[in-house]
Amino acid sequence: MPSARILVFGDSILKGVRYENGRYQVDHHWQQAFSEAFGVAVDNYSRFGNTIEKAMQGLRHICKSPAEGREIALLELGGNDCDYNWSEISANPDGRYHCRTVPERFAASYREAISLLRETGREPVSLTLPPILSDRYLDYLCSRGASKEKLLKWLGCADELSVWQKTYSCLVRQIAREENVRLIDLRSHFPTDKDALYSLIGPDGIHPSEAGQNLIYHVLCEDAHTVLG
């Protein structure tokens, strides 16, 4: 029998989504390999486009029952919460907009997830977010019909995309520290040099490439002591 069960509540990053040749594809390699390497069962509830509120729907359902044996929940969220409705911004760059989940609501829901997992005998583990490449993401948005001129008018500069996304990764780290939750700092394993990131982040600027996904898997393996205790 598996020594533990890993429950993954994440977005497309831990679902294994890559964007290549103009299309998305899913690679389940990391969870299969991790399960075999460490003798654990992996139930991946990650979803493309998952926000904290969407993830909480599944988490609440699972937590209706107490944990059976040892269950460890990986929380990899925030990347979609910090995103905006770019088509609306492109249509009216002079408007005022909020991201999908404002920081205060994200933090409150994230803390609720931690509490609910603990109350039902499950062990939360937080993951920070891999970085994004602002220039690639901006080009990707424009390839889907948004106006670069109008998006830049609202943003100020393209780098604001990565600065804002980093804010949510820092928020996850802060919550983990305050709630005494174990942390896997994925972001710290990615290079800070922008040029070095190009081989690790795909052409849409947000999803890891195959090399980036391999890096995430190796980080999870290196930090298995953090995951498994």
PDB file of C-alpha atoms in Angstrom:
ATOM      1  CA  MET A   1       0.000   0.000   0.000  1.00  0.00           C
ATOM      2  CA  PRO A   2       1.177   3.583  -0.585  1.00  0.00           C
ATOM      3  CA  SER A   3       2.767   5.191   2.464  1.00  0.00           C
ATOM      4  CA  ALA A   4       0.789   8.394   1.868  1.00  0.00           C
ATOM      5  CA  ARG A   5      -1.622  10.034  -0.524  1.00  0.00           C
ATOM      6  CA  ILE A   6      -0.685  13.303  -2.223  1.00  0.00           C
ATOM      7  CA  LEU A   7      -3.616  15.552  -3.122  1.00  0.00           C
ATOM      8  CA  VAL A   8      -2.707  18.242  -5.638  1.00  0.00           C
ATOM      9  CA  PHE A   9      -4.816  21.403  -5.774  1.00  0.00           C
ATOM     10  CA  GLY A  10      -3.226  23.504  -8.466  1.00  0.00           C
ATOM     11  CA  ASP A  11      -3.684  25.113 -11.833  1.00  0.00           C
ATOM     12  CA  SER A  12      -2.296  24.165 -15.228  1.00  0.00           C
ATOM     13  CA  ILE A  13       1.293  24.262 -13.934  1.00  0.00           C
ATOM     14  CA  LEU A  14       0.963  21.137 -11.771  1.00  0.00           C
ATOM     15  CA  LYS A  15      -1.555  19.645 -14.174  1.00  0.00           C
ATOM     16  CA  GLY A  16       1.422  19.456 -16.511  1.00  0.00           C
ATOM     17  CA  VAL A  17       0.144  21.778 -19.258  1.00  0.00           C
ATOM     18  CA  ARG A  18       2.585  23.009 -21.881  1.00  0.00           C
ATOM     19  CA  TYR A  19       1.969  25.388 -24.786  1.00  0.00           C
ATOM     20  CA  GLU A  20       3.820  24.304 -27.908  1.00  0.00           C
ATOM     21  CA  ASN A  21       3.301  24.879 -31.601  1.00  0.00           C
ATOM     22  CA  GLY A  22       0.188  26.951 -30.984  1.00  0.00           C
ATOM     23  CA  ARG A  23      -1.632  24.351 -28.886  1.00  0.00           C
ATOM     24  CA  TYR A  24      -1.858  23.134 -25.297  1.00  0.00           C
ATOM     25  CA  GLN A  25      -0.923  19.624 -24.296  1.00  0.00           C
ATOM     26  CA  VAL A  26      -0.895  17.821 -20.962  1.00  0.00           C
ATOM     27  CA  ASP A  27       1.979  15.674 -19.712  1.00  0.00           C
ATOM     28  CA  HIS A  28       1.268  13.580 -16.600  1.00  0.00           C
ATOM     29  CA  HIS A  29       4.868  12.402 -16.341  1.00  0.00           C
ATOM     30  CA  TRP A  30       5.750  14.194 -13.120  1.00  0.00           C
ATOM     31  CA  GLN A  31       2.976  12.701 -10.994  1.00  0.00           C
ATOM     32  CA  GLN A  32       3.491   9.172 -12.318  1.00  0.00           C
ATOM     33  CA  ALA A  33       7.236   9.394 -11.775  1.00  0.00           C
ATOM     34  CA  PHE A  34       6.853  10.927  -8.306  1.00  0.00           C
ATOM     35  CA  SER A  35       4.391   8.235  -7.273  1.00  0.00           C
ATOM     36  CA  GLU A  36       6.733   5.460  -8.371  1.00  0.00           C
ATOM     37  CA  ALA A  37       9.859   7.084  -6.920  1.00  0.00           C
ATOM     38  CA  PHE A  38       8.452   7.637  -3.434  1.00  0.00           C
ATOM     39  CA  GLY A  39       5.795   4.958  -3.134  1.00  0.00           C
ATOM     40  CA  VAL A  40       2.901   7.382  -2.716  1.00  0.00           C
ATOM     41  CA  ALA A  41      -0.459   7.724  -4.412  1.00  0.00           C
ATOM     42  CA  VAL A  42      -1.002  11.011  -6.278  1.00  0.00           C
ATOM     43  CA  ASP A  43      -4.498  12.384  -6.872  1.00  0.00           C
ATOM     44  CA  ASN A  44      -4.169  15.456  -9.043  1.00  0.00           C
ATOM     45  CA  TYR A  45      -7.157  17.804  -8.822  1.00  0.00           C
ATOM     46  CA  SER A  46      -5.376  20.583 -10.708  1.00  0.00           C
ATOM     47  CA  ARG A  47      -7.367  22.307 -13.432  1.00  0.00           C
ATOM     48  CA  PHE A  48      -6.557  24.584 -16.328  1.00  0.00           C
ATOM     49  CA  GLY A  49      -7.525  28.114 -15.268  1.00  0.00           C
ATOM     50  CA  ASN A  50      -8.001  27.184 -11.609  1.00  0.00           C
ATOM     51  CA  THR A  51      -8.379  30.059  -9.171  1.00  0.00           C
ATOM     52  CA  ILE A  52      -8.437  29.709  -5.396  1.00  0.00           C
ATOM     53  CA  GLU A  53     -12.255  29.841  -5.373  1.00  0.00           C
ATOM     54  CA  LYS A  54     -12.584  27.141  -8.046  1.00  0.00           C
ATOM     55  CA  ALA A  55     -10.073  24.944  -6.231  1.00  0.00           C
ATOM     56  CA  MET A  56     -11.959  25.445  -2.964  1.00  0.00           C
ATOM     57  CA  GLN A  57     -15.060  23.839  -4.483  1.00  0.00           C
ATOM     58  CA  GLY A  58     -13.235  20.554  -4.939  1.00  0.00           C
ATOM     59  CA  LEU A  59     -11.328  20.915  -1.701  1.00  0.00           C
ATOM     60  CA  ARG A  60     -14.506  21.441   0.330  1.00  0.00           C
ATOM     61  CA  HIS A  61     -16.069  18.381  -1.282  1.00  0.00           C
ATOM     62  CA  ILE A  62     -13.093  16.188  -0.400  1.00  0.00           C
ATOM     63  CA  CYS A  63     -12.945  17.596   3.116  1.00  0.00           C
ATOM     64  CA  LYS A  64     -16.523  16.539   3.838  1.00  0.00           C
ATOM     65  CA  SER A  65     -14.878  13.331   5.001  1.00  0.00           C
ATOM     66  CA  PRO A  66     -11.821  13.027   7.267  1.00  0.00           C
ATOM     67  CA  ALA A  67      -8.505  11.887   5.864  1.00  0.00           C
ATOM     68  CA  GLU A  68      -8.013   8.154   5.443  1.00  0.00           C
ATOM     69  CA  GLY A  69      -4.464   7.524   6.507  1.00  0.00           C
ATOM     70  CA  ARG A  70      -1.857  10.147   5.755  1.00  0.00           C
ATOM     71  CA  GLU A  71      -2.946  12.716   3.171  1.00  0.00           C
ATOM     72  CA  ILE A  72      -0.748  15.636   2.095  1.00  0.00           C
ATOM     73  CA  ALA A  73      -2.270  18.475   0.078  1.00  0.00           C
ATOM     74  CA  LEU A  74      -0.094  20.534  -2.275  1.00  0.00           C
ATOM     75  CA  LEU A  75      -1.473  24.039  -2.892  1.00  0.00           C
ATOM     76  CA  GLU A  76      -0.173  25.650  -6.096  1.00  0.00           C
ATOM     77  CA  LEU A  77      -2.491  28.583  -6.783  1.00  0.00           C
ATOM     78  CA  GLY A  78      -2.430  32.292  -7.541  1.00  0.00           C
ATOM     79  CA  GLY A  79      -1.305  32.362 -11.157  1.00  0.00           C
ATOM     80  CA  ASN A  80      -4.853  32.674 -12.485  1.00  0.00           C
ATOM     81  CA  ASP A  81      -6.101  34.713  -9.545  1.00  0.00           C
ATOM     82  CA  CYS A  82      -3.771  37.568 -10.481  1.00  0.00           C
ATOM     83  CA  ASP A  83      -4.883  37.583 -14.126  1.00  0.00           C
ATOM     84  CA  TYR A  84      -7.203  40.143 -15.727  1.00  0.00           C
ATOM     85  CA  ASN A  85      -9.851  40.205 -18.421  1.00  0.00           C
ATOM     86  CA  TRP A  86      -7.502  41.443 -21.112  1.00  0.00           C
ATOM     87  CA  SER A  87     -10.122  41.742 -23.832  1.00  0.00           C
ATOM     88  CA  GLU A  88     -12.037  44.260 -21.699  1.00  0.00           C
ATOM     89  CA  ILE A  89      -8.862  46.208 -20.992  1.00  0.00           C
ATOM     90  CA  SER A  90      -7.957  46.177 -24.674  1.00  0.00           C
ATOM     91  CA  ALA A  91     -11.398  47.538 -25.523  1.00  0.00           C
ATOM     92  CA  ASN A  92     -11.171  50.341 -22.949  1.00  0.00           C
ATOM     93  CA  PRO A  93      -7.702  50.960 -21.506  1.00  0.00           C
ATOM     94  CA  ASP A  94      -8.962  53.998 -19.582  1.00  0.00           C
ATOM     95  CA  GLY A  95     -11.245  51.909 -17.379  1.00  0.00           C
ATOM     96  CA  ARG A  96     -10.632  50.599 -13.856  1.00  0.00           C
ATOM     97  CA  TYR A  97     -10.302  46.857 -13.468  1.00  0.00           C
ATOM     98  CA  HIS A  98      -9.746  44.220 -10.817  1.00  0.00           C
ATOM     99  CA  CYS A  99      -7.954  40.937 -11.261  1.00  0.00           C
ATOM    100  CA  ARG A 100      -9.881  37.675 -10.929  1.00  0.00           C
ATOM    101  CA  THR A 101      -9.225  37.425  -7.197  1.00  0.00           C
ATOM    102  CA  VAL A 102      -8.007  40.530  -5.391  1.00  0.00           C
ATOM    103  CA  PRO A 103      -5.151  39.884  -2.913  1.00  0.00           C
ATOM    104  CA  GLU A 104      -7.291  40.248   0.209  1.00  0.00           C
ATOM    105  CA  ARG A 105      -9.840  37.690  -0.965  1.00  0.00           C
ATOM    106  CA  PHE A 106      -7.119  35.369  -2.224  1.00  0.00           C
ATOM    107  CA  ALA A 107      -5.381  35.437   1.161  1.00  0.00           C
ATOM    108  CA  ALA A 108      -8.622  34.820   3.063  1.00  0.00           C
ATOM    109  CA  SER A 109      -9.572  31.859   0.875  1.00  0.00           C
ATOM    110  CA  TYR A 110      -6.055  30.435   0.995  1.00  0.00           C
ATOM    111  CA  ARG A 111      -6.099  30.548   4.799  1.00  0.00           C
ATOM    112  CA  GLU A 112      -9.522  28.900   4.763  1.00  0.00           C
ATOM    113  CA  ALA A 113      -8.103  26.082   2.639  1.00  0.00           C
ATOM    114  CA  ILE A 114      -5.267  25.549   5.117  1.00  0.00           C
ATOM    115  CA  SER A 115      -7.665  25.473   8.066  1.00  0.00           C
ATOM    116  CA  LEU A 116     -10.085  23.089   6.371  1.00  0.00           C
ATOM    117  CA  LEU A 117      -7.316  20.678   5.434  1.00  0.00           C
ATOM    118  CA  ARG A 118      -5.946  20.658   8.950  1.00  0.00           C
ATOM    119  CA  GLU A 119      -9.369  20.260  10.558  1.00  0.00           C
ATOM    120  CA  THR A 120      -9.948  17.109   8.504  1.00  0.00           C
ATOM    121  CA  GLY A 121      -6.567  15.576   9.303  1.00  0.00           C
ATOM    122  CA  ARG A 122      -4.758  16.569   6.119  1.00  0.00           C
ATOM    123  CA  GLU A 123      -1.354  18.253   5.873  1.00  0.00           C
ATOM    124  CA  PRO A 124      -1.112  21.386   3.672  1.00  0.00           C
ATOM    125  CA  VAL A 125       2.062  22.200   1.760  1.00  0.00           C
ATOM    126  CA  SER A 126       2.311  25.521  -0.116  1.00  0.00           C
ATOM    127  CA  LEU A 127       4.119  26.071  -3.413  1.00  0.00           C
ATOM    128  CA  THR A 128       5.270  29.418  -4.763  1.00  0.00           C
ATOM    129  CA  LEU A 129       4.652  30.257  -8.417  1.00  0.00           C
ATOM    130  CA  PRO A 130       7.153  29.814 -11.244  1.00  0.00           C
ATOM    131  CA  PRO A 131       7.978  33.153 -12.892  1.00  0.00           C
ATOM    132  CA  ILE A 132       6.477  34.342 -16.172  1.00  0.00           C
ATOM    133  CA  LEU A 133       8.008  36.117 -19.156  1.00  0.00           C
ATOM    134  CA  SER A 134       6.163  39.404 -19.637  1.00  0.00           C
ATOM    135  CA  ASP A 135       7.169  40.009 -23.247  1.00  0.00           C
ATOM    136  CA  ARG A 136       6.059  36.574 -24.380  1.00  0.00           C
ATOM    137  CA  TYR A 137       2.813  36.760 -22.445  1.00  0.00           C
ATOM    138  CA  LEU A 138       2.003  40.177 -23.909  1.00  0.00           C
ATOM    139  CA  ASP A 139       2.663  38.881 -27.425  1.00  0.00           C
ATOM    140  CA  TYR A 140       0.469  35.855 -26.696  1.00  0.00           C
ATOM    141  CA  LEU A 141      -2.407  38.093 -25.555  1.00  0.00           C
ATOM    142  CA  CYS A 142      -2.065  40.175 -28.696  1.00  0.00           C
ATOM    143  CA  SER A 143      -2.047  37.043 -30.869  1.00  0.00           C
ATOM    144  CA  ARG A 144      -5.522  36.361 -29.475  1.00  0.00           C
ATOM    145  CA  GLY A 145      -6.872  39.742 -30.517  1.00  0.00           C
ATOM    146  CA  ALA A 146      -5.811  42.202 -27.825  1.00  0.00           C
ATOM    147  CA  SER A 147      -4.215  45.504 -28.827  1.00  0.00           C
ATOM    148  CA  LYS A 148      -0.626  45.809 -27.634  1.00  0.00           C
ATOM    149  CA  GLU A 149      -0.835  49.600 -27.745  1.00  0.00           C
ATOM    150  CA  LYS A 150      -3.925  49.651 -25.537  1.00  0.00           C
ATOM    151  CA  LEU A 151      -2.658  47.018 -23.109  1.00  0.00           C
ATOM    152  CA  LEU A 152       0.570  48.934 -22.686  1.00  0.00           C
ATOM    153  CA  LYS A 153      -1.394  52.133 -22.156  1.00  0.00           C
ATOM    154  CA  TRP A 154      -3.128  50.473 -19.194  1.00  0.00           C
ATOM    155  CA  LEU A 155      -0.083  48.569 -17.894  1.00  0.00           C
ATOM    156  CA  GLY A 156       2.501  51.301 -18.292  1.00  0.00           C
ATOM    157  CA  CYS A 157       5.114  48.741 -19.347  1.00  0.00           C
ATOM    158  CA  ALA A 158       5.136  45.018 -20.087  1.00  0.00           C
ATOM    159  CA  ASP A 159       7.222  44.183 -17.017  1.00  0.00           C
ATOM    160  CA  GLU A 160       4.241  45.060 -14.819  1.00  0.00           C
ATOM    161  CA  LEU A 161       2.816  41.659 -15.795  1.00  0.00           C
ATOM    162  CA  SER A 162       5.632  39.759 -14.086  1.00  0.00           C
ATOM    163  CA  VAL A 163       5.833  42.192 -11.168  1.00  0.00           C
ATOM    164  CA  TRP A 164       2.133  41.682 -10.391  1.00  0.00           C
ATOM    165  CA  GLN A 165       2.359  37.890 -10.735  1.00  0.00           C
ATOM    166  CA  LYS A 166       5.325  37.851  -8.364  1.00  0.00           C
ATOM    167  CA  THR A 167       3.167  39.672  -5.791  1.00  0.00           C
ATOM    168  CA  TYR A 168       0.915  36.624  -5.508  1.00  0.00           C
ATOM    169  CA  SER A 169       3.872  34.275  -5.178  1.00  0.00           C
ATOM    170  CA  CYS A 170       5.192  36.437  -2.331  1.00  0.00           C
ATOM    171  CA  LEU A 171       1.741  36.394  -0.753  1.00  0.00           C
ATOM    172  CA  VAL A 172       1.748  32.583  -0.756  1.00  0.00           C
ATOM    173  CA  ARG A 173       5.144  32.606   0.940  1.00  0.00           C
ATOM    174  CA  GLN A 174       3.922  35.080   3.549  1.00  0.00           C
ATOM    175  CA  ILE A 175       0.787  33.062   4.335  1.00  0.00           C
ATOM    176  CA  ALA A 176       2.792  29.851   4.631  1.00  0.00           C
ATOM    177  CA  ARG A 177       5.131  31.527   7.113  1.00  0.00           C
ATOM    178  CA  GLU A 178       2.317  33.012   9.175  1.00  0.00           C
ATOM    179  CA  GLU A 179       0.288  29.791   9.214  1.00  0.00           C
ATOM    180  CA  ASN A 180       3.341  27.594   9.854  1.00  0.00           C
ATOM    181  CA  VAL A 181       2.783  25.641   6.640  1.00  0.00           C
ATOM    182  CA  ARG A 182       5.604  23.783   4.935  1.00  0.00           C
ATOM    183  CA  LEU A 183       6.733  25.556   1.764  1.00  0.00           C
ATOM    184  CA  ILE A 184       8.222  24.358  -1.504  1.00  0.00           C
ATOM    185  CA  ASP A 185       9.714  27.469  -3.078  1.00  0.00           C
ATOM    186  CA  LEU A 186       9.468  26.581  -6.768  1.00  0.00           C
ATOM    187  CA  ARG A 187      10.189  30.141  -7.814  1.00  0.00           C
ATOM    188  CA  SER A 188      13.600  30.249  -6.158  1.00  0.00           C
ATOM    189  CA  HIS A 189      14.806  27.381  -8.382  1.00  0.00           C
ATOM    190  CA  PHE A 190      14.113  29.292 -11.595  1.00  0.00           C
ATOM    191  CA  PRO A 191      16.827  31.710 -12.759  1.00  0.00           C
ATOM    192  CA  THR A 192      16.323  35.386 -12.072  1.00  0.00           C
ATOM    193  CA  ASP A 193      18.098  36.306 -15.300  1.00  0.00           C
ATOM    194  CA  LYS A 194      15.453  36.891 -17.952  1.00  0.00           C
ATOM    195  CA  ASP A 195      17.500  35.442 -20.806  1.00  0.00           C
ATOM    196  CA  ALA A 196      18.038  32.215 -18.875  1.00  0.00           C
ATOM    197  CA  LEU A 197      14.288  31.820 -18.472  1.00  0.00           C
ATOM    198  CA  TYR A 198      13.541  31.554 -22.184  1.00  0.00           C
ATOM    199  CA  SER A 199      14.322  27.844 -22.336  1.00  0.00           C
ATOM    200  CA  LEU A 200      12.187  27.106 -19.246  1.00  0.00           C
ATOM    201  CA  ILE A 201       9.028  29.076 -20.078  1.00  0.00           C
ATOM    202  CA  GLY A 202       6.966  28.327 -23.175  1.00  0.00           C
ATOM    203  CA  PRO A 203       6.046  30.666 -26.023  1.00  0.00           C
ATOM    204  CA  ASP A 204       2.916  31.921 -24.252  1.00  0.00           C
ATOM    205  CA  GLY A 205       5.113  33.302 -21.471  1.00  0.00           C
ATOM    206  CA  ILE A 206       3.296  31.582 -18.606  1.00  0.00           C
ATOM    207  CA  HIS A 207       3.414  27.795 -18.969  1.00  0.00           C
ATOM    208  CA  PRO A 208       6.704  26.003 -18.341  1.00  0.00           C
ATOM    209  CA  SER A 209       8.321  24.330 -21.319  1.00  0.00           C
ATOM    210  CA  GLU A 210       9.256  20.653 -21.172  1.00  0.00           C
ATOM    211  CA  ALA A 211      12.543  21.711 -19.567  1.00  0.00           C
ATOM    212  CA  GLY A 212      10.626  23.882 -17.097  1.00  0.00           C
ATOM    213  CA  GLN A 213       8.313  21.022 -16.182  1.00  0.00           C
ATOM    214  CA  ASN A 214      11.335  18.774 -15.671  1.00  0.00           C
ATOM    215  CA  LEU A 215      12.822  21.393 -13.364  1.00  0.00           C
ATOM    216  CA  ILE A 216       9.617  21.464 -11.305  1.00  0.00           C
ATOM    217  CA  TYR A 217       9.665  17.673 -11.023  1.00  0.00           C
ATOM    218  CA  HIS A 218      13.271  17.677  -9.837  1.00  0.00           C
ATOM    219  CA  VAL A 219      12.479  20.370  -7.270  1.00  0.00           C
ATOM    220  CA  LEU A 220       9.605  18.233  -5.945  1.00  0.00           C
ATOM    221  CA  CYS A 221      11.951  15.258  -5.722  1.00  0.00           C
ATOM    222  CA  GLU A 222      14.662  17.292  -3.970  1.00  0.00           C
ATOM    223  CA  ASP A 223      12.096  18.645  -1.534  1.00  0.00           C
ATOM    224  CA  ALA A 224      10.396  15.287  -0.963  1.00  0.00           C
ATOM    225  CA  HIS A 225      11.378  15.587   2.703  1.00  0.00           C
ATOM    226  CA  THR A 226       9.284  18.770   2.812  1.00  0.00           C
ATOM    227  CA  VAL A 227       6.366  17.047   1.116  1.00  0.00           C
ATOM    228  CA  LEU A 228       6.533  13.781   3.044  1.00  0.00           C
ATOM    229  CA  GLY A 229       7.905  15.091   6.336  1.00  0.00           C
TER     230      GLY A 229
END
